[in-house]
Tab-separated table of C-alpha atoms in Angstrom:
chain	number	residue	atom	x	y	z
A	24	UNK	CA	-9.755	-17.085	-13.103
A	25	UNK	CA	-9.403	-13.563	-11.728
A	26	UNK	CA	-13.226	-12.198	-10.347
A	27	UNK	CA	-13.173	-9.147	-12.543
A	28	UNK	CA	-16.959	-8.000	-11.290
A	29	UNK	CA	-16.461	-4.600	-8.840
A	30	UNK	CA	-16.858	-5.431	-5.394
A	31	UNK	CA	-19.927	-4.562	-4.121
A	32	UNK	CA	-20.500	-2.218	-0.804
A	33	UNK	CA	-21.028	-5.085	1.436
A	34	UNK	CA	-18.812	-7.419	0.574
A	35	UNK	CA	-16.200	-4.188	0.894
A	36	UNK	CA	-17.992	-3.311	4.235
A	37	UNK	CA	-17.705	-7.027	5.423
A	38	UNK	CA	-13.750	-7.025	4.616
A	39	UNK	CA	-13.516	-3.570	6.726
A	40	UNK	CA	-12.941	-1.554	3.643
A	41	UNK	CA	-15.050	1.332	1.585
A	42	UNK	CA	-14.052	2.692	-2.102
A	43	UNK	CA	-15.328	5.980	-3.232
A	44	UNK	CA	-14.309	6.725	-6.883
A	45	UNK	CA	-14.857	10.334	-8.189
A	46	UNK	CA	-13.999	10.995	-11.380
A	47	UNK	CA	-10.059	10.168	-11.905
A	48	UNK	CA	-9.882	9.749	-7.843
A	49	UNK	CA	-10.653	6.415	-5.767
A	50	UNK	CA	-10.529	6.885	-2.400
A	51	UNK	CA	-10.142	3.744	-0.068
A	52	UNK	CA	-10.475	3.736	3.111
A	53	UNK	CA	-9.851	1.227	6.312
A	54	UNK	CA	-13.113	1.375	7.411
A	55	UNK	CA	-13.034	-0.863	11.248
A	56	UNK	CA	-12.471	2.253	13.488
A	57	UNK	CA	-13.835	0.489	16.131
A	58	UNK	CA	-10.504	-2.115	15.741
A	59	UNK	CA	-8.055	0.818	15.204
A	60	UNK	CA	-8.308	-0.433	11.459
A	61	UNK	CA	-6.694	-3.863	12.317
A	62	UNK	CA	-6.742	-5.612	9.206
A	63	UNK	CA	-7.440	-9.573	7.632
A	64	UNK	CA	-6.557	-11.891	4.674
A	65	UNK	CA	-10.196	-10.776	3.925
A	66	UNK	CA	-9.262	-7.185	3.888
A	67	UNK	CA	-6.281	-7.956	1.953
A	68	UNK	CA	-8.009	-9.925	-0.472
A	69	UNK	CA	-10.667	-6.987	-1.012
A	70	UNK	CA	-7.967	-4.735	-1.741
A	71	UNK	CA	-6.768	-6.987	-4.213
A	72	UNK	CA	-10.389	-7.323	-5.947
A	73	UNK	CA	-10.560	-3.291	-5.911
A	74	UNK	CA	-6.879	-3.379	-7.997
A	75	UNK	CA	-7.781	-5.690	-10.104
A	76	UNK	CA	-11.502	-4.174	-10.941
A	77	UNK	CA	-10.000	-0.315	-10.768
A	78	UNK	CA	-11.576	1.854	-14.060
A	79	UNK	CA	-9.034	2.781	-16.198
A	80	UNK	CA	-10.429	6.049	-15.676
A	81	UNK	CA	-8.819	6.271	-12.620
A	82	UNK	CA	-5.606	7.996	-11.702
A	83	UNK	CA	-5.353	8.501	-8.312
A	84	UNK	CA	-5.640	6.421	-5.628
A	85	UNK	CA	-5.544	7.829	-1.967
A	86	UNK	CA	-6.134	5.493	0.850
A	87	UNK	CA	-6.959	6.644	4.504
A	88	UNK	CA	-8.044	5.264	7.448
A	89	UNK	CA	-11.896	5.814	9.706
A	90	UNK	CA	-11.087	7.402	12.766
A	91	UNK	CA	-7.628	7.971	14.446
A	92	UNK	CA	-5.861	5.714	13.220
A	93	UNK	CA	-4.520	4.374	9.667
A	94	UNK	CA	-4.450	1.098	10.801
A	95	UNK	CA	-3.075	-0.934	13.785
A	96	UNK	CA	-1.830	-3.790	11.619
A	97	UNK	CA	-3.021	-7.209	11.344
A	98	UNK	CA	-5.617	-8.246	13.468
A	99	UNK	CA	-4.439	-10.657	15.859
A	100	UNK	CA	-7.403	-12.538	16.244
A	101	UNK	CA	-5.380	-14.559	12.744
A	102	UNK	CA	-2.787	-15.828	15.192
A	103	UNK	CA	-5.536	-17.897	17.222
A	104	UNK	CA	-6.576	-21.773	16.062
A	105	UNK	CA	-9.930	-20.287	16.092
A	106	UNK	CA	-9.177	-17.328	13.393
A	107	UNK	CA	-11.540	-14.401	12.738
A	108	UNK	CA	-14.995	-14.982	11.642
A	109	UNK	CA	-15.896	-15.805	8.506
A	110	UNK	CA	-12.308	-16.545	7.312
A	111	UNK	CA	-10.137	-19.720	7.296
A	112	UNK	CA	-7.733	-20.046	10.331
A	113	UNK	CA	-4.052	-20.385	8.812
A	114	UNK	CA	-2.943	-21.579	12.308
A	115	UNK	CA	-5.159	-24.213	12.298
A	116	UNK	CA	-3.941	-25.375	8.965
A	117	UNK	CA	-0.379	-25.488	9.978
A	118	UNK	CA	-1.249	-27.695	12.680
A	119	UNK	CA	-3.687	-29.846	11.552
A	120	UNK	CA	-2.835	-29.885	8.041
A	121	UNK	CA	0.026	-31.285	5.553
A	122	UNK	CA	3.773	-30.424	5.720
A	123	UNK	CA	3.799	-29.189	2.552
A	124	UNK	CA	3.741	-25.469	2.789
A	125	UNK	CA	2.933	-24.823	-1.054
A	126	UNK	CA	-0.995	-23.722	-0.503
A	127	UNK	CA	0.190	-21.317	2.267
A	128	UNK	CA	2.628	-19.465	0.040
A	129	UNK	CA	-0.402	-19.277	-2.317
A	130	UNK	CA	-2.169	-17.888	-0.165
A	131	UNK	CA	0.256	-14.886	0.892
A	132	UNK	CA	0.637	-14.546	-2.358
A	133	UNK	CA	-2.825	-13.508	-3.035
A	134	UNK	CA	-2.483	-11.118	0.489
A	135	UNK	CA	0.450	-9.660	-1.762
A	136	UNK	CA	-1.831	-8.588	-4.137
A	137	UNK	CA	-3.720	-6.497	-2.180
A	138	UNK	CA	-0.552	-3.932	-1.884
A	139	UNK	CA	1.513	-4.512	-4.804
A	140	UNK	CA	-1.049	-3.008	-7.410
A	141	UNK	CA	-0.632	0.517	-5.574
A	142	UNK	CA	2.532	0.706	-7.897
A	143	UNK	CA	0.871	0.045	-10.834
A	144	UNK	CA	1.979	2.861	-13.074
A	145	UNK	CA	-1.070	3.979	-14.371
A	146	UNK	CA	-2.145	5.210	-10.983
A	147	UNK	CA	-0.298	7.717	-8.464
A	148	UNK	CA	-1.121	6.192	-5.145
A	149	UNK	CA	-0.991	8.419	-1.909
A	150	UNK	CA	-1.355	7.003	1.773
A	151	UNK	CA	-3.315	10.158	4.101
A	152	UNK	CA	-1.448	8.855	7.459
A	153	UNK	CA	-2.977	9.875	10.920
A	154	UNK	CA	-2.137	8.209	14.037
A	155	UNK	CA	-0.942	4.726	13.982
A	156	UNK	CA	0.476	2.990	10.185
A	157	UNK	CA	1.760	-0.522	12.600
A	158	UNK	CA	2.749	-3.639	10.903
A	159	UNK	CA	0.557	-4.425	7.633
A	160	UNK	CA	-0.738	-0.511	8.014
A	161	UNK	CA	2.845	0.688	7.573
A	162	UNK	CA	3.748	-1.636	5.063
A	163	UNK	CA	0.007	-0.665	3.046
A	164	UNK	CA	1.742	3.184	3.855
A	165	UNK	CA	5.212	2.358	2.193
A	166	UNK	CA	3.378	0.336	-1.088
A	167	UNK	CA	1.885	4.087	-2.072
A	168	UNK	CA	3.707	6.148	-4.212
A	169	UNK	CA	3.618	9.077	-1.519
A	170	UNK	CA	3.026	9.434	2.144
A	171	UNK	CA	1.261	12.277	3.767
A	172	UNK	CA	1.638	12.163	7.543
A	173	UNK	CA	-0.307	14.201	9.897
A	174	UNK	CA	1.672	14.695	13.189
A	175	UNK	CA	0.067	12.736	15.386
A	176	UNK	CA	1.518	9.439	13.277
A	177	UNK	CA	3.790	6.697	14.333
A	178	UNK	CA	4.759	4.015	12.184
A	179	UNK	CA	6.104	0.637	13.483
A	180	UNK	CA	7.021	-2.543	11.668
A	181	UNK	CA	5.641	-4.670	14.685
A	182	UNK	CA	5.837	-8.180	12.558
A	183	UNK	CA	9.327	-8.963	14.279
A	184	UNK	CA	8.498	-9.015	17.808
A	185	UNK	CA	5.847	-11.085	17.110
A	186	UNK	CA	7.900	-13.463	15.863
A	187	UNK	CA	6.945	-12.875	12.357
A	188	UNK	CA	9.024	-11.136	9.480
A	189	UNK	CA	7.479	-8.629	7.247
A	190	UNK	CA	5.334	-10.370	4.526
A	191	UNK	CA	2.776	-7.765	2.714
A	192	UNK	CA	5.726	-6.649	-0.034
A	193	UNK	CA	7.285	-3.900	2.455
A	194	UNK	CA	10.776	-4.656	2.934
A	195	UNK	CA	11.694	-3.516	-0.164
A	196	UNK	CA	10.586	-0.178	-0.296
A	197	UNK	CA	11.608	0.078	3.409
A	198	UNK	CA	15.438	-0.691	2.299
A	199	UNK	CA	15.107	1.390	-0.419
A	200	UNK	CA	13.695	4.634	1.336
A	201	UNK	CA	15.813	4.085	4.878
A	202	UNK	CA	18.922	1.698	3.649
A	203	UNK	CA	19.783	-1.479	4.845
A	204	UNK	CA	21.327	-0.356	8.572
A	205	UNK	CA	18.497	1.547	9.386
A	206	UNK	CA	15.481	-0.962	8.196
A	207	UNK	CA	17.216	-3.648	10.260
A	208	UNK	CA	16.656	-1.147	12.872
A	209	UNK	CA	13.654	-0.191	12.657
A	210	UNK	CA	12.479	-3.757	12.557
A	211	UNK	CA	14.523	-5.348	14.926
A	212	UNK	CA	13.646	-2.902	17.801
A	213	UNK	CA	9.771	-2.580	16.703
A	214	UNK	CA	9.985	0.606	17.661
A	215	UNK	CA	7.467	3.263	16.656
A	216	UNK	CA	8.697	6.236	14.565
A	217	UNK	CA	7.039	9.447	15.586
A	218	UNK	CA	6.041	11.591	11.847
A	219	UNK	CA	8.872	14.503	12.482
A	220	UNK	CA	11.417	11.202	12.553
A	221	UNK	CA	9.642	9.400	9.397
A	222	UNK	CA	9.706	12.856	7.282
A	223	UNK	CA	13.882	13.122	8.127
A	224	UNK	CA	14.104	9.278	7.127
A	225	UNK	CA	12.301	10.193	3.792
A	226	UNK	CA	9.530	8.073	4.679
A	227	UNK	CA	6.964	10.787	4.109
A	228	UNK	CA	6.663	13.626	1.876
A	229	UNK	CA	4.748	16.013	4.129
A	230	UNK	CA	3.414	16.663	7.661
A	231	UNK	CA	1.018	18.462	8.589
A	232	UNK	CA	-0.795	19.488	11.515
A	233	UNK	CA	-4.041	16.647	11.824
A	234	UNK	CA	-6.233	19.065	10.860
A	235	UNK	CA	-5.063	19.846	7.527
A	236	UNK	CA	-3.935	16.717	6.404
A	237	UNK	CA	-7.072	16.242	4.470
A	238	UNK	CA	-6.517	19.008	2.393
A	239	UNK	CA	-2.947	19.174	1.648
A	240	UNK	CA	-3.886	15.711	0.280
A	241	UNK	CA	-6.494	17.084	-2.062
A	242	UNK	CA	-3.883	19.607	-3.055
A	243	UNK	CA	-1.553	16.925	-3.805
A	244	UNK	CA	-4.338	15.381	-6.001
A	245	UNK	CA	-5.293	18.030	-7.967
A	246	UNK	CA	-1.572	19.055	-8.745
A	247	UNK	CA	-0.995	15.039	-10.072
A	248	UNK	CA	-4.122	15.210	-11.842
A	249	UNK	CA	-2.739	18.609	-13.596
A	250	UNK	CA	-0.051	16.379	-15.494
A	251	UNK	CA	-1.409	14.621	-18.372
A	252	UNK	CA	-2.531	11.126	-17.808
A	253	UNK	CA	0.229	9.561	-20.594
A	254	UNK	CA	2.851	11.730	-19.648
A	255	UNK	CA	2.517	10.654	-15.533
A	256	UNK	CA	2.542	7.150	-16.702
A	257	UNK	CA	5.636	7.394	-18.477
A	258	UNK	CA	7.223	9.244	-16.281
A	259	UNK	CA	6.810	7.047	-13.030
A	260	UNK	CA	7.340	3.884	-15.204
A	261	UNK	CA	10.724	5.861	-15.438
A	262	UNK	CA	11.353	6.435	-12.111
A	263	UNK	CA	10.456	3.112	-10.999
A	264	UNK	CA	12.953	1.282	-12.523
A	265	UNK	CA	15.370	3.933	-12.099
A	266	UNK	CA	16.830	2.241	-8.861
A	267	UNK	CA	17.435	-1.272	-10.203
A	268	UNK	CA	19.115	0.274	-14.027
A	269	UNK	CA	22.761	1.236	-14.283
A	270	UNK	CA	22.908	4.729	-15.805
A	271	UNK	CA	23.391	3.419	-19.550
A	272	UNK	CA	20.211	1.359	-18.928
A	273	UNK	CA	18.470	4.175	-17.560
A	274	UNK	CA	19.646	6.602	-20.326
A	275	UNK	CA	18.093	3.630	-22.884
A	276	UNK	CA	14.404	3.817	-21.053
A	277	UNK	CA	14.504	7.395	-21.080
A	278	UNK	CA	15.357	7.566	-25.240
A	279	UNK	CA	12.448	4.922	-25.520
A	280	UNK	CA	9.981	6.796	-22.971
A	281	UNK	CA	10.742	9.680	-24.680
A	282	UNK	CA	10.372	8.709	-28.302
A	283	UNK	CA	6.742	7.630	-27.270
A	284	UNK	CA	5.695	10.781	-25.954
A	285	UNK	CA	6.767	11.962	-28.930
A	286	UNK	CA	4.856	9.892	-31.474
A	287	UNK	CA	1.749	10.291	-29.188
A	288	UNK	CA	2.088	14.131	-29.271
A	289	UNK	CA	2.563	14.086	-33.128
A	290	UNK	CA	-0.176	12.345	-33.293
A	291	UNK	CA	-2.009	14.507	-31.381
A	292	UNK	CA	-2.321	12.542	-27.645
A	293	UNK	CA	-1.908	14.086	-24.418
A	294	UNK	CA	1.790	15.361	-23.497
């Protein structure tokens, strides 16, 4: 059974993560500076708990990173047959343990969960990119609805040359933004992609010098938050499943979408 109690500040602070929520806006930040942000299943499982215990008041979600950097990626500390602290080692399972690899696919799975509910369509999610968005970072950058780059950043999906593949639910929006030719690319070579190069490959919305990202990102905010709640959800409900819809599909959600807003609005609800 899903743990529906909020996290509390330590347990957040323990998993290298903070939430502020003010009013309709949560804010969540990678909060170990000190490790560029690197991240672990327990940080991915705390992002989870904080999608899963959101208010419904909330319709923005912006997450950022302490310091310089977004985040570095995952810490690599999880590679080792020791692990990290506190958290079990999945190398040391895969030696020691049984061949059947069921209980380790349940576990990514729950990592998963930590970026997938950043689409939920009740929320408008916005990553506030400085400096480095590598491996898990960039793909915690491409599961937000929006990117905001300042122009120091550099994104890299690093999983490759580490003899990994990209697990944390990125791939697809990475095809889907860049196309197939140019995701193979981009994560066959590992290479970093400076911001000016991520805005021209639609991989961010904006950049902006470092020193006004923060506030182009509260811009960004309060021009969401001037849409009504209802009308947002609808719409990127839309949107989302534009891609995978044929046109006569598409033309179907919209009639349905629509006839909602309509009924809500004649019954008085928010356009």
């Amino acid at each position: 059974m899903a743990d529906t109690r909020t996290p509390t500040e330590e347990e957040l602070s323990d998993a290298g993560v903070r939430l502020e929520i003010e009013g309709a806006v949560a804010t969540v930040s990678m909060a170990r500076p000190e490790r560029r942000n690197a991240m672990t299943g327990r940080t991915w499982t705390a992002l989870a708990h904080i999608g899963q215990t959101l208010p419904e008041s909330v319709r923005i979600v912006v997450v950022k990173g302490d310091g310089p950097s977004f985040s570095a990626g995952i810490d690599l500390a999880m590679f080792s047959p020791e692990g990290v602290e506190g958290e079990r080692s999945l190398m040391r399972d895969l030696r020691d343990g049984d061949p059947d690899h069921s209980a380790l696919a349940d576990t990514i799975a729950s990592y998963q969960e930590g970026f997938l509910w950043l689409r939920d369509p009740g929320i408008v999610s916005i990553a506030s990119v400085r400096g480095h968005a590598i491996g898990a970072g960039f793909q915690l950058a491409l599961s937000c609805d929006l990117r905001v780059l300042a122009d120091d950043a550099r994104m890299c999906m690093k999983e490759p040359a580490l003899g990994l593949v990209p697990d944390l639910t990125g791939t697809k929006p990475l095809v889907e933004t860049v196309g197939v030719s140019r995701a193979l690319e981009l994560c066959l070579t590992a290479r970093e992609v400076p911001a000016e190069e991520a805005r021209e490959l639609r991989l961010a919305e904006v950049v902006v010098d470092g020193a006004s990202l923060d506030a182009t990102v509260d811009d960004l905010v309060a021009g969401l938050l001037a849409t009504p709640a209802e009308a947002a959800t609808a719409t990127k409900e839309l949107i989302r499943q534009a891609p995978g819809n044929t046109l006569e599909e598409q033309a179907e959600a919209e009639r349905r979408a629509q006839i909602g807003r309509l009924a809500a609005l004649a019954r008085g609800g928010d356009g």
